[in-house]
């Protein structure tokens, strides 16, 4: 059954009786019905992969296989990083899954410090799986909870469209320093996932701008390619070099590319008639 006409009809019904100033945004929301439906499928697929991959990471930890757990850590996180604009709507789960040690009073020693980065701390800083079982179990429970909540969520158009910029702005504002994956230095996997998630949003709304603003579309496509080409320089096997191997010059070049892209994407909501 094709639900898109039903969603559109429902949205149109809400628009009846709206004041004039609200009609433009309502029209924009109607244009986004198809892209939003496609984006929800994208997110659902990624959160399913997240659950499956987290299960594999947990199994490696429980088996005492430090090397395998280290190998699985960064690829597992990529599914979460790609859908962060939606995952962050559930602030309690986002804190449990993705908070850093400095978000807690006792840093790494704080019992409230859980999630990916608590596992990362054990896997690299202490280089041991000892004591990680409870944190691994909690992470798996949390990503399963996230999946259930996302499946029941109606995606806000402004959050989805704004997410294209938000993903790249976060890289530019904080992640470029290397503070995210400070123990494993697997930051480049995160950057790639953020760029992938951002591009998916842009790709879905691009047809709405192709006729009205082709120069903008071409410019953003070119800037995404620049970020992709820059990241590709640091590929190693199936993944990436560790971020600590990059020089200050490397980081500055990457930062400039990400900032340029983030600035353009920050105008996307306005171009699509969203506040």
CSV table of C-alpha atoms in Angstrom, one decimal:
chain,number,residue,atom,x,y,z
A,1,UNK,CA,0.0,0.0,0.0
A,2,UNK,CA,1.4,3.4,-1.0
A,3,UNK,CA,1.1,5.6,2.1
A,4,UNK,CA,2.4,8.8,0.5
A,5,UNK,CA,-1.0,10.0,-0.9
A,6,UNK,CA,-2.5,9.4,2.6
A,7,UNK,CA,0.2,11.4,4.3
A,8,UNK,CA,-0.2,14.2,1.8
A,9,UNK,CA,-4.0,14.3,2.3
A,10,UNK,CA,-3.6,14.4,6.0
A,11,UNK,CA,-1.1,17.2,5.8
A,12,UNK,CA,-3.4,19.1,3.4
A,13,UNK,CA,-6.3,18.7,5.8
A,14,UNK,CA,-4.3,20.4,8.6
A,15,UNK,CA,-3.5,23.3,6.2
A,16,UNK,CA,-7.3,24.1,5.7
A,17,UNK,CA,-8.0,27.2,7.7
A,18,UNK,CA,-4.4,28.1,8.3
A,19,UNK,CA,-3.5,31.8,8.3
A,20,UNK,CA,-1.9,33.1,5.1
A,21,UNK,CA,1.6,33.4,6.7
A,22,UNK,CA,1.6,29.7,7.4
A,23,UNK,CA,0.6,28.5,4.0
A,24,UNK,CA,4.0,28.8,2.4
A,25,UNK,CA,5.6,26.5,5.0
A,26,UNK,CA,2.6,24.1,4.7
A,27,UNK,CA,3.2,24.0,0.9
A,28,UNK,CA,6.9,23.3,1.5
A,29,UNK,CA,6.0,20.4,3.8
A,30,UNK,CA,3.7,18.9,1.2
A,31,UNK,CA,6.6,19.0,-1.3
A,32,UNK,CA,8.7,17.2,1.2
A,33,UNK,CA,6.3,14.3,1.7
A,34,UNK,CA,8.1,12.0,-0.7
A,35,UNK,CA,11.7,12.9,0.4
A,36,UNK,CA,10.7,12.4,4.1
A,37,UNK,CA,9.2,9.0,3.3
A,38,UNK,CA,12.4,8.0,1.5
A,39,UNK,CA,14.6,9.4,4.3
A,40,UNK,CA,12.6,7.4,7.0
A,41,UNK,CA,13.4,4.2,5.0
A,42,UNK,CA,17.1,5.3,4.9
A,43,UNK,CA,17.1,5.8,8.7
A,44,UNK,CA,15.3,2.6,9.4
A,45,UNK,CA,17.8,0.6,7.3
A,46,UNK,CA,20.7,2.3,9.2
A,47,UNK,CA,19.3,1.7,12.6
A,48,UNK,CA,18.7,-2.0,11.7
A,49,UNK,CA,22.4,-2.2,10.7
A,50,UNK,CA,23.3,-0.4,13.9
A,51,UNK,CA,21.5,-3.0,16.0
A,52,UNK,CA,23.1,-5.9,14.1
A,53,UNK,CA,26.6,-4.5,14.1
A,54,UNK,CA,26.3,-3.6,17.8
A,55,UNK,CA,25.4,-7.2,18.5
A,56,UNK,CA,28.6,-8.3,16.8
A,57,UNK,CA,30.6,-5.8,18.8
A,58,UNK,CA,29.0,-7.0,22.0
A,59,UNK,CA,29.7,-10.6,21.1
A,60,UNK,CA,33.4,-9.9,20.5
A,61,UNK,CA,33.7,-8.2,23.9
A,62,UNK,CA,31.9,-11.0,25.7
A,63,UNK,CA,34.2,-13.5,23.9
A,64,UNK,CA,37.2,-11.7,25.2
A,65,UNK,CA,38.4,-10.9,21.7
A,66,UNK,CA,40.0,-7.5,22.1
A,67,UNK,CA,41.4,-7.3,18.5
A,68,UNK,CA,38.1,-8.1,16.9
A,69,UNK,CA,36.2,-5.7,19.2
A,70,UNK,CA,38.7,-2.9,18.2
A,71,UNK,CA,38.2,-3.8,14.5
A,72,UNK,CA,34.4,-3.6,14.8
A,73,UNK,CA,34.2,-0.4,16.8
A,74,UNK,CA,34.5,2.2,14.1
A,75,UNK,CA,32.3,0.5,11.4
A,76,UNK,CA,29.6,-0.1,14.0
A,77,UNK,CA,29.5,3.6,14.9
A,78,UNK,CA,29.1,4.7,11.4
A,79,UNK,CA,25.4,3.8,11.2
A,80,UNK,CA,24.7,5.9,14.3
A,81,UNK,CA,26.7,8.9,13.0
A,82,UNK,CA,24.9,8.9,9.7
A,83,UNK,CA,21.5,9.3,11.3
A,84,UNK,CA,22.5,11.6,14.2
A,85,UNK,CA,19.9,14.3,13.4
A,86,UNK,CA,17.1,11.8,14.2
A,87,UNK,CA,18.9,10.0,17.0
A,88,UNK,CA,19.5,13.2,18.8
A,89,UNK,CA,15.8,13.8,19.0
A,90,UNK,CA,15.9,11.3,21.9
A,91,UNK,CA,18.3,13.1,24.2
A,92,UNK,CA,18.3,10.5,26.9
A,93,UNK,CA,19.3,7.8,24.5
A,94,UNK,CA,21.8,10.0,22.7
A,95,UNK,CA,23.5,10.7,26.0
A,96,UNK,CA,23.6,7.0,26.9
A,97,UNK,CA,24.9,6.0,23.5
A,98,UNK,CA,27.2,8.7,22.4
A,99,UNK,CA,28.3,11.0,25.4
A,100,UNK,CA,31.9,11.7,26.0
A,101,UNK,CA,33.7,11.4,29.3
A,102,UNK,CA,33.9,15.1,29.9
A,103,UNK,CA,30.1,15.3,30.0
A,104,UNK,CA,30.3,13.6,33.4
A,105,UNK,CA,31.5,14.9,36.8
A,106,UNK,CA,33.9,12.0,37.3
A,107,UNK,CA,34.9,11.7,33.7
A,108,UNK,CA,35.9,8.1,32.8
A,109,UNK,CA,35.4,6.9,36.4
A,110,UNK,CA,31.8,8.1,36.4
A,111,UNK,CA,29.3,5.2,36.5
A,112,UNK,CA,26.9,7.2,34.3
A,113,UNK,CA,29.5,7.2,31.5
A,114,UNK,CA,28.2,4.6,29.1
A,115,UNK,CA,27.8,3.9,25.4
A,116,UNK,CA,30.3,3.7,22.6
A,117,UNK,CA,32.9,6.0,24.1
A,118,UNK,CA,32.9,4.0,27.4
A,119,UNK,CA,33.7,0.9,25.3
A,120,UNK,CA,36.2,2.8,23.3
A,121,UNK,CA,38.0,3.9,26.6
A,122,UNK,CA,38.2,0.2,27.6
A,123,UNK,CA,39.2,-1.1,24.3
A,124,UNK,CA,42.1,1.4,23.7
A,125,UNK,CA,43.0,3.3,26.8
A,126,UNK,CA,43.1,0.2,29.1
A,127,UNK,CA,43.5,-2.2,26.1
A,128,UNK,CA,41.2,-4.7,27.7
A,129,UNK,CA,37.7,-6.1,27.6
A,130,UNK,CA,37.7,-6.7,31.3
A,131,UNK,CA,34.7,-5.2,33.0
A,132,UNK,CA,33.1,-4.1,29.7
A,133,UNK,CA,30.3,-6.7,29.6
A,134,UNK,CA,27.7,-4.5,31.5
A,135,UNK,CA,28.4,-1.5,29.3
A,136,UNK,CA,28.2,-3.6,26.2
A,137,UNK,CA,24.9,-5.1,27.2
A,138,UNK,CA,23.5,-1.6,28.0
A,139,UNK,CA,24.6,-0.2,24.6
A,140,UNK,CA,22.8,-3.0,22.8
A,141,UNK,CA,19.7,-2.4,24.8
A,142,UNK,CA,19.9,1.3,24.1
A,143,UNK,CA,20.3,0.9,20.3
A,144,UNK,CA,17.3,-1.5,20.3
A,145,UNK,CA,15.3,1.1,22.2
A,146,UNK,CA,16.4,3.7,19.7
A,147,UNK,CA,15.1,1.5,16.9
A,148,UNK,CA,11.7,1.2,18.4
A,149,UNK,CA,11.4,4.9,19.1
A,150,UNK,CA,12.5,5.8,15.6
A,151,UNK,CA,10.1,3.4,14.0
A,152,UNK,CA,7.2,5.2,15.8
A,153,UNK,CA,8.4,8.7,15.0
A,154,UNK,CA,7.0,11.2,12.6
A,155,UNK,CA,10.0,13.0,11.2
A,156,UNK,CA,9.8,16.8,11.5
A,157,UNK,CA,10.6,18.3,8.1
A,158,UNK,CA,12.7,21.1,9.5
A,159,UNK,CA,14.8,18.6,11.5
A,160,UNK,CA,15.5,16.4,8.5
A,161,UNK,CA,16.4,19.3,6.2
A,162,UNK,CA,18.4,21.1,8.8
A,163,UNK,CA,20.2,17.8,9.6
A,164,UNK,CA,22.2,18.1,6.4
A,165,UNK,CA,23.9,21.2,7.8
A,166,UNK,CA,23.9,20.0,11.4
A,167,UNK,CA,26.0,16.9,10.6
A,168,UNK,CA,28.7,18.9,8.9
A,169,UNK,CA,28.6,21.8,11.4
A,170,UNK,CA,29.3,19.3,14.2
A,171,UNK,CA,32.3,18.1,12.4
A,172,UNK,CA,33.5,21.6,11.8
A,173,UNK,CA,32.8,22.9,15.3
A,174,UNK,CA,34.1,20.1,17.5
A,175,UNK,CA,35.0,16.8,15.8
A,176,UNK,CA,37.7,18.2,13.6
A,177,UNK,CA,39.8,18.6,16.8
A,178,UNK,CA,39.8,14.9,17.4
A,179,UNK,CA,37.9,15.1,20.7
A,180,UNK,CA,35.2,12.6,19.6
A,181,UNK,CA,37.2,9.4,19.3
A,182,UNK,CA,40.0,10.5,21.6
A,183,UNK,CA,41.2,7.0,22.6
A,184,UNK,CA,40.9,5.1,19.3
A,185,UNK,CA,41.5,8.0,16.9
A,186,UNK,CA,38.9,6.5,14.5
A,187,UNK,CA,37.4,10.0,13.8
A,188,UNK,CA,37.7,9.7,10.0
A,189,UNK,CA,35.1,6.9,10.0
A,190,UNK,CA,32.7,9.3,11.8
A,191,UNK,CA,33.5,12.1,9.4
A,192,UNK,CA,32.6,9.8,6.5
A,193,UNK,CA,29.4,8.7,8.1
A,194,UNK,CA,28.4,12.3,8.8
A,195,UNK,CA,29.1,13.3,5.2
A,196,UNK,CA,27.1,10.3,4.0
A,197,UNK,CA,24.1,11.1,6.1
A,198,UNK,CA,24.3,14.8,5.1
A,199,UNK,CA,24.5,14.0,1.4
A,200,UNK,CA,21.5,11.6,1.6
A,201,UNK,CA,19.3,14.4,2.9
A,202,UNK,CA,20.6,16.8,0.2
A,203,UNK,CA,20.2,14.1,-2.5
A,204,UNK,CA,16.5,13.6,-1.5
A,205,UNK,CA,15.6,17.3,-1.6
A,206,UNK,CA,17.8,18.2,-4.6
A,207,UNK,CA,15.0,17.7,-7.2
A,208,UNK,CA,13.0,20.4,-5.4
A,209,UNK,CA,15.8,22.9,-6.1
A,210,UNK,CA,17.1,21.7,-9.5
A,211,UNK,CA,14.9,24.1,-11.5
A,212,UNK,CA,14.8,27.1,-9.1
A,213,UNK,CA,18.4,27.2,-8.0
A,214,UNK,CA,20.6,25.0,-10.3
A,215,UNK,CA,23.7,27.0,-9.4
A,216,UNK,CA,23.3,26.2,-5.7
A,217,UNK,CA,22.7,22.5,-6.4
A,218,UNK,CA,25.9,22.4,-8.5
A,219,UNK,CA,27.9,24.2,-5.9
A,220,UNK,CA,26.8,21.9,-3.1
A,221,UNK,CA,27.4,18.8,-5.2
A,222,UNK,CA,30.9,20.1,-5.9
A,223,UNK,CA,31.6,20.8,-2.2
A,224,UNK,CA,30.4,17.3,-1.2
A,225,UNK,CA,32.8,15.9,-3.8
A,226,UNK,CA,35.7,18.0,-2.3
A,227,UNK,CA,35.0,16.6,1.1
A,228,UNK,CA,34.8,13.1,-0.3
A,229,UNK,CA,38.0,13.5,-2.2
A,230,UNK,CA,39.8,14.9,0.9
A,231,UNK,CA,38.6,12.0,3.1
A,232,UNK,CA,39.6,9.5,0.4
A,233,UNK,CA,43.3,10.6,0.7
A,234,UNK,CA,43.3,9.0,4.2
A,235,UNK,CA,41.7,5.6,3.3
A,236,UNK,CA,43.6,2.6,4.5
A,237,UNK,CA,42.3,-0.9,3.5
A,238,UNK,CA,38.6,-1.1,4.3
A,239,UNK,CA,38.8,1.9,6.6
A,240,UNK,CA,40.9,5.0,7.3
A,241,UNK,CA,44.2,6.0,8.9
A,242,UNK,CA,43.9,6.9,12.5
A,243,UNK,CA,43.3,10.6,13.0
A,244,UNK,CA,46.4,11.1,15.1
A,245,UNK,CA,48.4,10.4,11.9
A,246,UNK,CA,47.1,13.5,10.2
A,247,UNK,CA,49.3,16.6,10.3
A,248,UNK,CA,48.0,20.1,11.2
A,249,UNK,CA,48.0,20.9,7.5
A,250,UNK,CA,45.9,17.9,6.8
A,251,UNK,CA,43.4,18.8,9.4
A,252,UNK,CA,43.2,22.4,8.2
A,253,UNK,CA,42.5,21.4,4.6
A,254,UNK,CA,39.8,19.0,5.8
A,255,UNK,CA,38.4,21.7,8.1
A,256,UNK,CA,38.2,24.2,5.3
A,257,UNK,CA,36.3,21.8,3.0
A,258,UNK,CA,33.9,20.8,5.7
A,259,UNK,CA,33.3,24.5,6.7
A,260,UNK,CA,32.5,25.5,3.2
A,261,UNK,CA,30.0,22.7,2.8
A,262,UNK,CA,28.4,23.4,6.1
A,263,UNK,CA,27.9,27.1,5.3
A,264,UNK,CA,26.1,26.3,2.0
A,265,UNK,CA,23.9,23.7,3.7
A,266,UNK,CA,22.9,26.1,6.4
A,267,UNK,CA,20.8,27.9,3.8
A,268,UNK,CA,18.9,24.7,2.7
A,269,UNK,CA,16.0,25.1,5.0
A,270,UNK,CA,15.3,28.7,3.9
A,271,UNK,CA,15.6,27.7,0.2
A,272,UNK,CA,12.9,25.0,0.8
A,273,UNK,CA,10.6,27.4,2.6
A,274,UNK,CA,11.1,26.0,6.1
A,275,UNK,CA,11.7,28.3,9.1
